[in-house]
XYZ file of C-alpha atoms in Angstrom:
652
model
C 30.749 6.799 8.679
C 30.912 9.667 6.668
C 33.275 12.038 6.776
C 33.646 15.665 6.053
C 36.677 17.820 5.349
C 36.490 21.960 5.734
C 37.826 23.624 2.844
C 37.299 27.282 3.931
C 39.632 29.850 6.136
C 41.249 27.124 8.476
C 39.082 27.759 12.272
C 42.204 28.738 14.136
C 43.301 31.151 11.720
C 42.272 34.718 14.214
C 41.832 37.921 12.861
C 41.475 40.780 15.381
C 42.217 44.344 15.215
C 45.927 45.912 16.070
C 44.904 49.171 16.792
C 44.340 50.136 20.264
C 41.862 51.952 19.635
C 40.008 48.654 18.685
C 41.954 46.200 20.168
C 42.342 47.453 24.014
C 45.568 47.271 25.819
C 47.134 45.434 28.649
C 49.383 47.487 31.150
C 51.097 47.111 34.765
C 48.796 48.458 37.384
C 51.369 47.583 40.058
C 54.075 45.396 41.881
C 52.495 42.450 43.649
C 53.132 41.362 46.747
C 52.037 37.132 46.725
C 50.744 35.033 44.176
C 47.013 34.916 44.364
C 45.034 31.849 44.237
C 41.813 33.772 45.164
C 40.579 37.268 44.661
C 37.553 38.897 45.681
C 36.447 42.803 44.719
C 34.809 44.353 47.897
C 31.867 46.024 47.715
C 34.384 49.471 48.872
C 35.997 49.024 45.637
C 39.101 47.164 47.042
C 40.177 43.862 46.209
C 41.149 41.112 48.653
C 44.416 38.806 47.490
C 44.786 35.242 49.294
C 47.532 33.021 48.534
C 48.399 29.273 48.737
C 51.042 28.886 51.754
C 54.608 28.469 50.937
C 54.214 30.453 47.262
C 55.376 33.833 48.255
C 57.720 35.544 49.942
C 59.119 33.804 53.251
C 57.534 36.654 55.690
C 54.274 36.783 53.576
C 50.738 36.237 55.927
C 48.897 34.876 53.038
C 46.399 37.396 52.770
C 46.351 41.284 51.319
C 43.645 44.024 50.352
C 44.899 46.426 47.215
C 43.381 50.338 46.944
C 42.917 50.222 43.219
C 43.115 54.054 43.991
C 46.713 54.288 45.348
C 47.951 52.105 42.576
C 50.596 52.034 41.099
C 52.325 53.111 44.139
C 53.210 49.760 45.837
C 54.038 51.128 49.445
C 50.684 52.715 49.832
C 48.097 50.952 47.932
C 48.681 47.313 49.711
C 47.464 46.548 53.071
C 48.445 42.949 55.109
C 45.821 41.135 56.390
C 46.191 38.078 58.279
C 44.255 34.286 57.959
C 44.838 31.148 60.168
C 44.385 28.733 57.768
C 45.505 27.771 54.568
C 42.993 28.270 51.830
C 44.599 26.446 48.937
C 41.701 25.318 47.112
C 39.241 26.749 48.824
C 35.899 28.504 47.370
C 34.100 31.539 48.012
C 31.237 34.168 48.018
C 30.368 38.028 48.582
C 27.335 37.318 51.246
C 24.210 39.201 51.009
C 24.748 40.678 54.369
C 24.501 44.829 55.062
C 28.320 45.077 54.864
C 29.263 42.578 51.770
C 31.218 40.394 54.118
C 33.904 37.827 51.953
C 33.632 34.142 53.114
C 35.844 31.588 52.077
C 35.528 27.777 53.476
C 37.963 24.558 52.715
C 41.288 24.257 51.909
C 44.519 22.319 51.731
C 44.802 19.808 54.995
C 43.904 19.246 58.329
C 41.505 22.476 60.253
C 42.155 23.863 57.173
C 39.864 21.682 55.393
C 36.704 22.815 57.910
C 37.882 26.385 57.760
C 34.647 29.232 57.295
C 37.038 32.676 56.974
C 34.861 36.084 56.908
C 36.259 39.445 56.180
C 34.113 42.804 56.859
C 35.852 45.179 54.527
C 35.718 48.747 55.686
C 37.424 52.018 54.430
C 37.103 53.959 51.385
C 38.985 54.755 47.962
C 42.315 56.474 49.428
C 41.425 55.291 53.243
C 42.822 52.249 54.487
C 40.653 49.916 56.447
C 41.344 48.198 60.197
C 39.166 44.624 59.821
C 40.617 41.487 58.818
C 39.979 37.961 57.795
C 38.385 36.632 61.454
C 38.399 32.516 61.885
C 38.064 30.184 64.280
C 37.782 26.515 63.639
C 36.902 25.447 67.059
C 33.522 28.165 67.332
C 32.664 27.874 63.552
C 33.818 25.263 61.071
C 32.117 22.720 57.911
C 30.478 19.749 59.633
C 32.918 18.169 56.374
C 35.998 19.322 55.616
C 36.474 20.088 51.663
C 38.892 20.315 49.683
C 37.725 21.973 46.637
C 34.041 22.525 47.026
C 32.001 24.820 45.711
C 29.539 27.295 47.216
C 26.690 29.498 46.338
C 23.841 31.678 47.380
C 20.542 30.008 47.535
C 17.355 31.624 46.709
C 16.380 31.571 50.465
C 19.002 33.199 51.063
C 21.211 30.563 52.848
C 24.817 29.018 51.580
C 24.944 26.080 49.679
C 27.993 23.807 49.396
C 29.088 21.324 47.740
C 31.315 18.154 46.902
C 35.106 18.537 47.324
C 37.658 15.854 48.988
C 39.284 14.964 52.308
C 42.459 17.544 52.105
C 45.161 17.052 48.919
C 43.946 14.231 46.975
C 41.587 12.736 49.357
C 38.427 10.594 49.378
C 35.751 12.174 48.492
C 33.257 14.246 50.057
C 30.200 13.389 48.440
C 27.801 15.514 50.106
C 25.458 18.756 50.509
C 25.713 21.201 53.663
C 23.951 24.610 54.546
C 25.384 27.508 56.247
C 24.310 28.749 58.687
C 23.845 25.351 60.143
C 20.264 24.142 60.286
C 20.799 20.935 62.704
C 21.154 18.813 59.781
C 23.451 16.727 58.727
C 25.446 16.509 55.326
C 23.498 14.845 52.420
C 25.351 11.793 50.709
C 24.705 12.065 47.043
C 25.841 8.790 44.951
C 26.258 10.951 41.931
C 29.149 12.787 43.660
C 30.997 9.626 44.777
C 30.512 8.204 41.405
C 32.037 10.544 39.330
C 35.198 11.655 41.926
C 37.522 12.994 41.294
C 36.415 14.583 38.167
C 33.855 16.778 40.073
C 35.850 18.937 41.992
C 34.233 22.736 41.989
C 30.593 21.514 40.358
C 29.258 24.248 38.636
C 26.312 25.301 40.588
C 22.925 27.984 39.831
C 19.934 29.233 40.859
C 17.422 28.760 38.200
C 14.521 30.614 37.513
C 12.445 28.276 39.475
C 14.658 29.148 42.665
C 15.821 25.092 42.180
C 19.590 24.555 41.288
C 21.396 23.561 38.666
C 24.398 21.026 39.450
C 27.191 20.336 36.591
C 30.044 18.323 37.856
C 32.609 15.996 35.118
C 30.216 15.329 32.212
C 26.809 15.516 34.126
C 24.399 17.375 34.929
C 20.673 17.474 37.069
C 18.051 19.544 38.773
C 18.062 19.808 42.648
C 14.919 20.792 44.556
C 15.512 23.781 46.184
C 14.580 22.506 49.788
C 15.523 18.493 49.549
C 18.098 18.588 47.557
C 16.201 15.371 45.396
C 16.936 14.979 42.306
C 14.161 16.621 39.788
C 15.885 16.026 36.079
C 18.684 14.022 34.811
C 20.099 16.416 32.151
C 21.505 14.764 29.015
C 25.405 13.894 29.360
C 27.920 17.188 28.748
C 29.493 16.697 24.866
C 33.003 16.249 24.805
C 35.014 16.140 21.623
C 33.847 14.440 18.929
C 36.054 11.148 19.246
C 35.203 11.217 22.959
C 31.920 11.772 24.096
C 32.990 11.512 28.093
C 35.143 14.917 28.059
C 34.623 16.391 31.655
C 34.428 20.269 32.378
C 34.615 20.376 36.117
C 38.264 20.655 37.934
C 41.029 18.915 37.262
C 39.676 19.117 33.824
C 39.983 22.805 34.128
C 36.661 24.156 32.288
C 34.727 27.082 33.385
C 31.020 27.610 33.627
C 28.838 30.580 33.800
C 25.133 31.665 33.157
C 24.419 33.741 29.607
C 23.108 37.120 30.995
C 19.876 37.109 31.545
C 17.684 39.969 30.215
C 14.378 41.580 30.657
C 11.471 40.596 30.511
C 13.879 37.337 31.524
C 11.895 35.165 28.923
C 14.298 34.328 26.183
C 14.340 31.199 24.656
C 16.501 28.336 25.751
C 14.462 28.094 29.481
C 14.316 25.178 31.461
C 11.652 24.625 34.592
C 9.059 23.511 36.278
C 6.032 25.430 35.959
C 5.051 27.946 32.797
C 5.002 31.229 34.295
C 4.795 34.701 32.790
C 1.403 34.247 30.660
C 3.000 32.115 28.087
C 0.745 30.249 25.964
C 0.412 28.006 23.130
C 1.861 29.522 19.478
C -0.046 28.448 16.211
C 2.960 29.004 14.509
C 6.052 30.666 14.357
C 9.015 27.673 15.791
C 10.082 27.861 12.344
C 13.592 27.434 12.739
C 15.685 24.378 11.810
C 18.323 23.890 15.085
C 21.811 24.665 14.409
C 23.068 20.959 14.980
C 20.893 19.003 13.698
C 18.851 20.330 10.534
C 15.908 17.688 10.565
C 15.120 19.100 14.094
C 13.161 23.046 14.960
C 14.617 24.736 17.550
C 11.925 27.448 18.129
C 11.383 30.934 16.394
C 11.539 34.387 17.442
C 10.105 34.592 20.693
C 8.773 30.493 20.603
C 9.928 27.671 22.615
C 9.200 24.109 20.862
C 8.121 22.833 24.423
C 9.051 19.710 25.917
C 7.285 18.170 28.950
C 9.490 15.576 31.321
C 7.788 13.411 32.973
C 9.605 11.934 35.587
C 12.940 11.257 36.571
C 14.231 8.256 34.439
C 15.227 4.687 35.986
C 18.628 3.122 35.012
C 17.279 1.670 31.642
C 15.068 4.604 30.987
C 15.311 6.812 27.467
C 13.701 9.846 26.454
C 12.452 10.020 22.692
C 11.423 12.434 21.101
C 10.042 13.470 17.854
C 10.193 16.641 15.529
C 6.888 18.256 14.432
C 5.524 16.773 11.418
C 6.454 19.454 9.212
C 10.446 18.836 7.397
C 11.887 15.815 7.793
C 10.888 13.959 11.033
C 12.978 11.451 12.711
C 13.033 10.144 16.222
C 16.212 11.411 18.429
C 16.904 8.795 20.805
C 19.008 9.646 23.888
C 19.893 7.581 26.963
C 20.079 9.889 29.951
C 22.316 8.912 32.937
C 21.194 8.455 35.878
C 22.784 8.101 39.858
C 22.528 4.202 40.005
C 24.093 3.733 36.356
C 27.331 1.333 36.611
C 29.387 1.795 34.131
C 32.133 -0.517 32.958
C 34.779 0.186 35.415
C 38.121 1.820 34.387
C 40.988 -0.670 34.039
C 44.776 -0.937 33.630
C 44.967 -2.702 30.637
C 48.035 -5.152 30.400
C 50.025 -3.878 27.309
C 50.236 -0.261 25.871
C 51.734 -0.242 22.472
C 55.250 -2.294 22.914
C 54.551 -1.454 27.023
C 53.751 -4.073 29.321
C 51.657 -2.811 32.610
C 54.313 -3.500 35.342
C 51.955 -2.067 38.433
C 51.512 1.208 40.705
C 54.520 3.127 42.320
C 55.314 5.761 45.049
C 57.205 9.095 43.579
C 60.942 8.986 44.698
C 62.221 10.962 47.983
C 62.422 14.568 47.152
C 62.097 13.773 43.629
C 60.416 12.289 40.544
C 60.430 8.354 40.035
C 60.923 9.010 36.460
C 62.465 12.373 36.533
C 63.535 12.327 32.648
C 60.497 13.947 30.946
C 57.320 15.321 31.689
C 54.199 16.169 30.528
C 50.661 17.314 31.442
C 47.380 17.197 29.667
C 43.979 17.541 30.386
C 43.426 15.029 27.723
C 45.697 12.243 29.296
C 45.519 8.259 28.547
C 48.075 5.987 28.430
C 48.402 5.974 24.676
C 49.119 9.893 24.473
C 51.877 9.032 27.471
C 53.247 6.183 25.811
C 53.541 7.915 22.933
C 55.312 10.602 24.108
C 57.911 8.668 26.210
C 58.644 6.405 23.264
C 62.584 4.787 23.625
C 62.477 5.508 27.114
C 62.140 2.079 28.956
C 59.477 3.217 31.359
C 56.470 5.802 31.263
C 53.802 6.487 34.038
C 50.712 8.184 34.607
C 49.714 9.917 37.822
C 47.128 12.390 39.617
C 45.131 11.585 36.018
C 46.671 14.019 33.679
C 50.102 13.749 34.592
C 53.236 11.575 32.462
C 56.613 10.698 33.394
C 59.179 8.957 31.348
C 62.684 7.905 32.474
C 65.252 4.592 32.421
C 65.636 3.640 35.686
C 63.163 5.153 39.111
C 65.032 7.438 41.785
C 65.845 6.476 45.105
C 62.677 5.785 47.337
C 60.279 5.048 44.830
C 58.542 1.475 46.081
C 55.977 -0.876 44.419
C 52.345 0.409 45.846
C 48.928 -2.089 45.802
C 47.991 -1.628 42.426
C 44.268 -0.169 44.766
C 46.282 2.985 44.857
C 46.026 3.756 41.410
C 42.692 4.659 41.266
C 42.496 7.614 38.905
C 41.075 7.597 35.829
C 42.953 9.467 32.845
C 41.444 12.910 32.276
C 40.985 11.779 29.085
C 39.832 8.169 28.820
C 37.421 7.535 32.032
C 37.582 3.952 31.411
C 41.724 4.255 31.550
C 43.449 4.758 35.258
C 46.395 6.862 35.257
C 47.563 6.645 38.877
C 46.978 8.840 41.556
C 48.442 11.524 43.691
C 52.074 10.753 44.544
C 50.863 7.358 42.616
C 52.398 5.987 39.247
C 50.883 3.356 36.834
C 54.084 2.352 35.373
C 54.282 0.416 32.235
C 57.483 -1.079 30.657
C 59.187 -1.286 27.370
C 59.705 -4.803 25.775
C 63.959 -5.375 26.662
C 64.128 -5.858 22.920
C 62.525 -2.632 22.232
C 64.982 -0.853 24.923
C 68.179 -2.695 23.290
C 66.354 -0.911 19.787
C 65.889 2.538 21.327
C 69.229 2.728 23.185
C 71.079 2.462 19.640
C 69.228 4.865 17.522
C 69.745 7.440 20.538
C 73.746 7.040 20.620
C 74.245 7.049 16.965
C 76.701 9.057 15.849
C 75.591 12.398 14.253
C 76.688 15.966 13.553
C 75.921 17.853 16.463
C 74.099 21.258 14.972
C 76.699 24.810 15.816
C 73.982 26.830 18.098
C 74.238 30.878 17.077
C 72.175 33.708 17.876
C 71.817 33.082 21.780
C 69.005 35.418 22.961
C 69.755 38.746 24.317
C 72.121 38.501 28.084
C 72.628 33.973 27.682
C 75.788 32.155 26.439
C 75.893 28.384 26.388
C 77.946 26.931 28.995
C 78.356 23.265 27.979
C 76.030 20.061 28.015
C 75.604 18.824 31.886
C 74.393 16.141 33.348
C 71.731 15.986 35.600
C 72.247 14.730 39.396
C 71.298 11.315 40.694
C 68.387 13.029 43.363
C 66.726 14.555 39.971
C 66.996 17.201 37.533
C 69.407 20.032 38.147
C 67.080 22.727 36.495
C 63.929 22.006 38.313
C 61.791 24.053 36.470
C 60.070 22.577 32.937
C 58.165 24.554 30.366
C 55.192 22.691 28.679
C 56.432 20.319 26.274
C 57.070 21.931 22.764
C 57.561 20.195 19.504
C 58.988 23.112 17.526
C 61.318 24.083 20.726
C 63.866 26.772 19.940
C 66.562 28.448 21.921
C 64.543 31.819 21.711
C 61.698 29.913 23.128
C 63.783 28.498 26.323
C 64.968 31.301 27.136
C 61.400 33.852 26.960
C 60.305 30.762 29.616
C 63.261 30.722 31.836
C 63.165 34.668 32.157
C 61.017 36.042 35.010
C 57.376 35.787 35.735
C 57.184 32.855 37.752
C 60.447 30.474 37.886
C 60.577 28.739 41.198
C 64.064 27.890 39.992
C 65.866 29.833 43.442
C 68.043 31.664 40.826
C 65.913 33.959 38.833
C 63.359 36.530 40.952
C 59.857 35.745 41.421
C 58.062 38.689 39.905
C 55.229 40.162 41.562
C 52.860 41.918 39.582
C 49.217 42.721 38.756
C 48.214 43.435 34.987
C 45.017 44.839 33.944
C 43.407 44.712 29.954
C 41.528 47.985 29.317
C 38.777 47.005 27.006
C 38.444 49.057 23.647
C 35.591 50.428 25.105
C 38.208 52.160 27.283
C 40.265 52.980 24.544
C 38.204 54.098 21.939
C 38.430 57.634 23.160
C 35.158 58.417 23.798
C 33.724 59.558 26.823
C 32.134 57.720 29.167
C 28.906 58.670 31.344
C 28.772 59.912 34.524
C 25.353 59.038 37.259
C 24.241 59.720 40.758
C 22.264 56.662 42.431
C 20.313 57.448 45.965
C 18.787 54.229 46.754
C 21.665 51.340 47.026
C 19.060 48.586 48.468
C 16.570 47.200 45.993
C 13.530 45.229 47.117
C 12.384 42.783 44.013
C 10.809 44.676 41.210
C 11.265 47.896 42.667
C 11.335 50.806 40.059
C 14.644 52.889 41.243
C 15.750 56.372 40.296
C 18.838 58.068 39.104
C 20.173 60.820 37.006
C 22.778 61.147 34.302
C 25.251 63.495 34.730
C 24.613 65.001 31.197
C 22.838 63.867 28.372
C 24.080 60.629 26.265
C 26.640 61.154 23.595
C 27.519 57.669 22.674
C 23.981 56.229 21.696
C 20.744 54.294 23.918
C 21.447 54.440 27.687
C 21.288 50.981 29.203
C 22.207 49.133 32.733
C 23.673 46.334 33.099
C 24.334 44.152 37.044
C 27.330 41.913 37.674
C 27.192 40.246 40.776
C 29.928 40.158 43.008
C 33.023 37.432 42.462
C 35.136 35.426 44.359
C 37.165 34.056 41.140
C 39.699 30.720 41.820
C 41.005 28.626 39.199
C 39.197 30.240 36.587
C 35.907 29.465 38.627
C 33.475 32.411 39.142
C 31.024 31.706 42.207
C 28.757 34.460 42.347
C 28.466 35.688 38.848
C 25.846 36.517 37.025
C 24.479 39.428 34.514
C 21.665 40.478 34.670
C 19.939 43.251 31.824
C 17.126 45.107 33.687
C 14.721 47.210 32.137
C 15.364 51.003 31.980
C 13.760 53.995 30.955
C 14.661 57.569 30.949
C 13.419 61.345 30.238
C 15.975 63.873 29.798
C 18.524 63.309 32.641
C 16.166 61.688 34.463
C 16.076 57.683 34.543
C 14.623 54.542 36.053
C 15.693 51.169 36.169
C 13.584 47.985 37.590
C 15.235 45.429 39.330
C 15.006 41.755 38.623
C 11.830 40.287 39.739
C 12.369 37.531 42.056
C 15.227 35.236 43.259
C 14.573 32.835 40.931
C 15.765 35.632 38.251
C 18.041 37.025 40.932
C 19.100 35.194 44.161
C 19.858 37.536 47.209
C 23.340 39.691 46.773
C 25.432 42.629 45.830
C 26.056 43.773 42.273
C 28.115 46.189 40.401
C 25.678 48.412 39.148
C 27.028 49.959 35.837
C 25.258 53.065 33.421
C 26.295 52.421 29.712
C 25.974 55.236 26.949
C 26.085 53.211 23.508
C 27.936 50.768 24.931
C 29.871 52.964 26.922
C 30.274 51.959 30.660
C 30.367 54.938 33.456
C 32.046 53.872 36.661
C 29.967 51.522 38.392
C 28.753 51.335 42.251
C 27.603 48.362 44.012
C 24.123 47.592 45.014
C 22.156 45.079 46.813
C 19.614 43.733 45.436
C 17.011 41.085 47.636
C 18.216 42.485 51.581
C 19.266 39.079 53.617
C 16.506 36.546 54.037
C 18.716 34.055 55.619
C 19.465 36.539 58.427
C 23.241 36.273 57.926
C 23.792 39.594 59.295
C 23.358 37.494 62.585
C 25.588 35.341 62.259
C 27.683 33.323 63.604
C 26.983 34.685 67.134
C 30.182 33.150 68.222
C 33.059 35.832 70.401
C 35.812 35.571 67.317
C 33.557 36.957 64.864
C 31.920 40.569 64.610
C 28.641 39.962 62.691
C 27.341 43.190 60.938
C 23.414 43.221 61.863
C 20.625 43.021 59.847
């Protein structure tokens, strides 16, 4: 192997501007009111909060709607809304209905699980609204409950959705299911059960040949658009560069979105089907060596080096392929995975450094089985725990990123069938690292123990603490109690700990400690677009309902100041654990004369799929307030539906 050392500016070293000006600012909008797992921006301008049960306040109904234009004053500018069911976990989508109803479906346990929550918002800026969330598991509900799935917006119009598990920490749910219903049952896909439960929230998208796009742990494929078959086995996700398994898909924690898309929507980096557009065959021009691999072109300005698949690999399958003749060829072999691939199963192997696997456990009652350190990583195995609970006489692993160290287990905690420990470490596939409310426990050698016990009571100098922070003063060392830790709440674990630093994570925010408040709050960053001081553009828009390719009108409130006018679509978010469903950006074309302008929407809903979108003017970069638009009406009909008495359906 060769290896290669970078001698420049180290890679983390940041530089940004401090200005401002340049820099943007974050501020308070306002006091909160819950903790929200899930937010949602109506197409009124309001936002909807939803909250896990049991994290806010003890009266709280789990579900509010903020008036961005009341803000900041709290009493005003927050209105309670009601839902039945918890939604911890759930996903979500602004539908392409008339009125931009919110849906949400899953959650945490039981007819929570099946729930399919819709909220009509209504009101205006300044004018508070009278709907609320409307549910009713018995009239509409998932044929599967989910926990953690993922939805989207077909082409067609309908509601995909996808994957997830049986409640907290279930089996999976390995299957496909359309709303509205269709009479058809959920699709089992092996891929899905394979890879659980690194899959949770699969990354899912439209493509430009109206199939969809599927990335869940370190996969990815091609669905049709109407069988759901598999069309393409896409190349395994890269991980790090010791570890070519590294997942992106929840509990890994990535994110995934689509790179805006532009018009004439050609750019380079395309994947399909078909060749559409006109393209044709280049004499020259893909000219230019790829960024990771310099024996390899990677197009030109406006070329694609084109690659034809044939067909969907078997297990032993490879695709090769080879360079142009011109540079250096070589062949670049890669073996693509495929849904009947069986890898070498994960294991518990039977020593750890100077730990000895000793089997699975159940956490204690009320508390942690090993209560005396913590940690959590989304790069787990049982070498980083072990490593970190060295001289400790036990360490285990659990839910897949989790690690626990401690001398003896707390009360309760029981030997489980080592079956129950069926996790694999978030970072080593082949690895388990227990479960949820499951330990694999591993334990030190008694010599090794005997060893760590005396280094740790040696006598030493005990450092003189000064400088408390600002309002503390030490009150002795304690002890903590026999049912678990008497400070409940733990800050990530920190090497180069310092008093300062305990204290700036024991102060506010979010403590759950039932001694310090639980602070409430919602923050927003104003972009240095915001804060550069110059002025941003003002338009009127007529026509809020775009057909495909239709050339629509408006007019700029004055002429530009700040440079080129341009337009730019988001479409409408429901954002959860750093998951966006629903977003994408979209550059149409636009042309004006004088005040005059017109803008062409996307052309299809391949490019586009049916929904609302923040329409936004920018001079020279320069955003005006947006509006929202929609853009492809409501194929699916699901202004109809569900025609069920609990729920108030808008009309087509």
């Amino acid at each position: 192997m060769s290896t290669y050392f970078w001698t420049g500016t180290p890679l983390y070293a940041w530089t940004f501007p401090q200005d401002v000006a340049r820099a943007g600012s974050y501020e308070l909008l306002i006091e909160g009111v819950c903790i929200p797992l899930m937010t949602m921006e109506s197409i009124t301008g309001k936002v909807t909060f939803l909250e896990k049960w049991g994290t806010g306040p003890a009266n709280s109904t789990g579900a509010y709607e903020l008036d961005l234009s009341l803000a900041p004053n709290r009493n005003t500018a927050w209105r309670e809304m009601n839902v039945k069911t918890d939604i911890f976990c759930s996903s979500g989508l602004i539908l392409p209905d008339k009125a931009g109803r919110q849906l949400t479906v899953g959650g945490w346990s039981g007819d929570s699980t099946y729930g399919v929550r819709l909220y009509t918002p209504d009101g205006s800026p300044g004018v508070n609204g009278t709907n609320d969330w409307e549910e009713n598991v018995n009239q509409l509900s998932l044929q599967d409950g989910r926990w953690y799935p993922t939805t989207m917006v077909m082409a067609n119009g309908s509601i995909f959705v996808i994957g997830g598990e049986e409640g907290s920490n279930g089996a999976a749910v390995p299957t496909i299911e359309v709303l509205p219903y269709t009479g058809r049952a959920p699709l089992f896909m092996d891929w899905l059960e394979r890879t659980d439960p690194n899959n949770l929230y699969p990354f899912c998208a439209v493509l430009p040949s109206e199939n969809i796009f599927v990335a869940y742990w370190n996969e990815a494929r091609i669905l049709d658009k109407t069988t759901f078959e598999t069309l393409t086995i896409l190349p395994t996700i890269p991980g790090t560069v010791n570890n070519p398994m590294g997942g992106r898909t929840y509990p890994l924690e990535g994110t995934g979105v689509l790179l805006p898309q532009k018009a004439p929507y050609t750019a380079p980096l395309d994947c399909d089907n078909s060749l559409k557009n006109g393209g044709a065959p280049a004499v020259d021009g893909c000219n230019m060596l790829c960024n990771g691999n310099i024996t390899e072109y990677c197009g030109g300005p406006d070329r694609l080096n084109l690659y034809n698949y044939k067909e969907v690999v078997d297990v032993s399958s490879k695709v090769t392929t080879t360079p142009e003749p011109t540079g250096t060829a070589s062949v670049i072999e890669t073996v693509l995975p495929t849904s009947t691939i069986t890898p070498t199963g994960p294991s518990h192997p039977e020593t750890v450094g100077p730990y000895s696997w000793v089997g699975c456990r159940t956490e204690a009652t009320g508390a942690r089985a090993l209560g005396a350190k913590e940690l959590a990583n989304d790069q787990m195995t049982l070498e980083t725990c072990q490593t970190f609970c060295t001289g400790f006489k036990y360490f285990g692993t659990e839910y897949g990123r989790e690690c626990f160290c401690g001398n003896t287990f707390a009360a309760g905690s029981q030997t489980a069938p080592e079956s129950d420990c069926s996790m694999r470490c978030s970072g080593s596939p082949q690895q388990y690292c227990g479960a949820g409310n499951r330990l694999s426990v591993y334990m030190l050698d008694e010599g090794e123990v005997a060893s760590a016990i005396s280094t740790s009571t040696s006598t030493s100098a005990r450092p003189v603490a000064t400088g408390y922070p600002s309002g503390w003063s030490e009150q002795g060392c304690w002890v903590d109690g026999a049912g678990g830790r008497i400070l409940t709440y733990q800050a990530p674990d920190d090497n180069a700990l310092t008093l300062q630093k305990c204290a700036k994570n024991c102060f506010g925010s979010d403590p759950q400690d039932g001694v310090n408040p639980q602070e409430y709050r919602v923050e927003v960053f104003n972009p240095p677009y915001l804060t550069s001081g110059r002025p941003r553009p003002t338009f009127t828009l007529a026509n809020r309902d775009w057909d495909y390719d239709e050339s629509i009108t408006f007019t700029l409130g004055g002429a530009p100041v700040n440079g080129d006018i341009s337009v730019t679509l988001l479409g409408g978010v429901s954002s959860t654990h750093g998951n966006s469903m629903g977003t994408r950006t979209i550059l149409p074309s636009v042309s004006c004369s004088g005040l005059a302008c017109t803008v062409t929407a996307p052309p299809d809903a391949g490019i586009c799929p049916p929904g609302w979108f923040q329409f936004f003017v920018l001079d020279g970069g320069i955003p005006a307030v947006g509006v929202y638009v929609r853009i492809g009406g409501d194929p699916a009909e699901l202004g109809n539906w569900p025609d069920k008495s609990s729920f108030s359906p808008p009309g087509l």
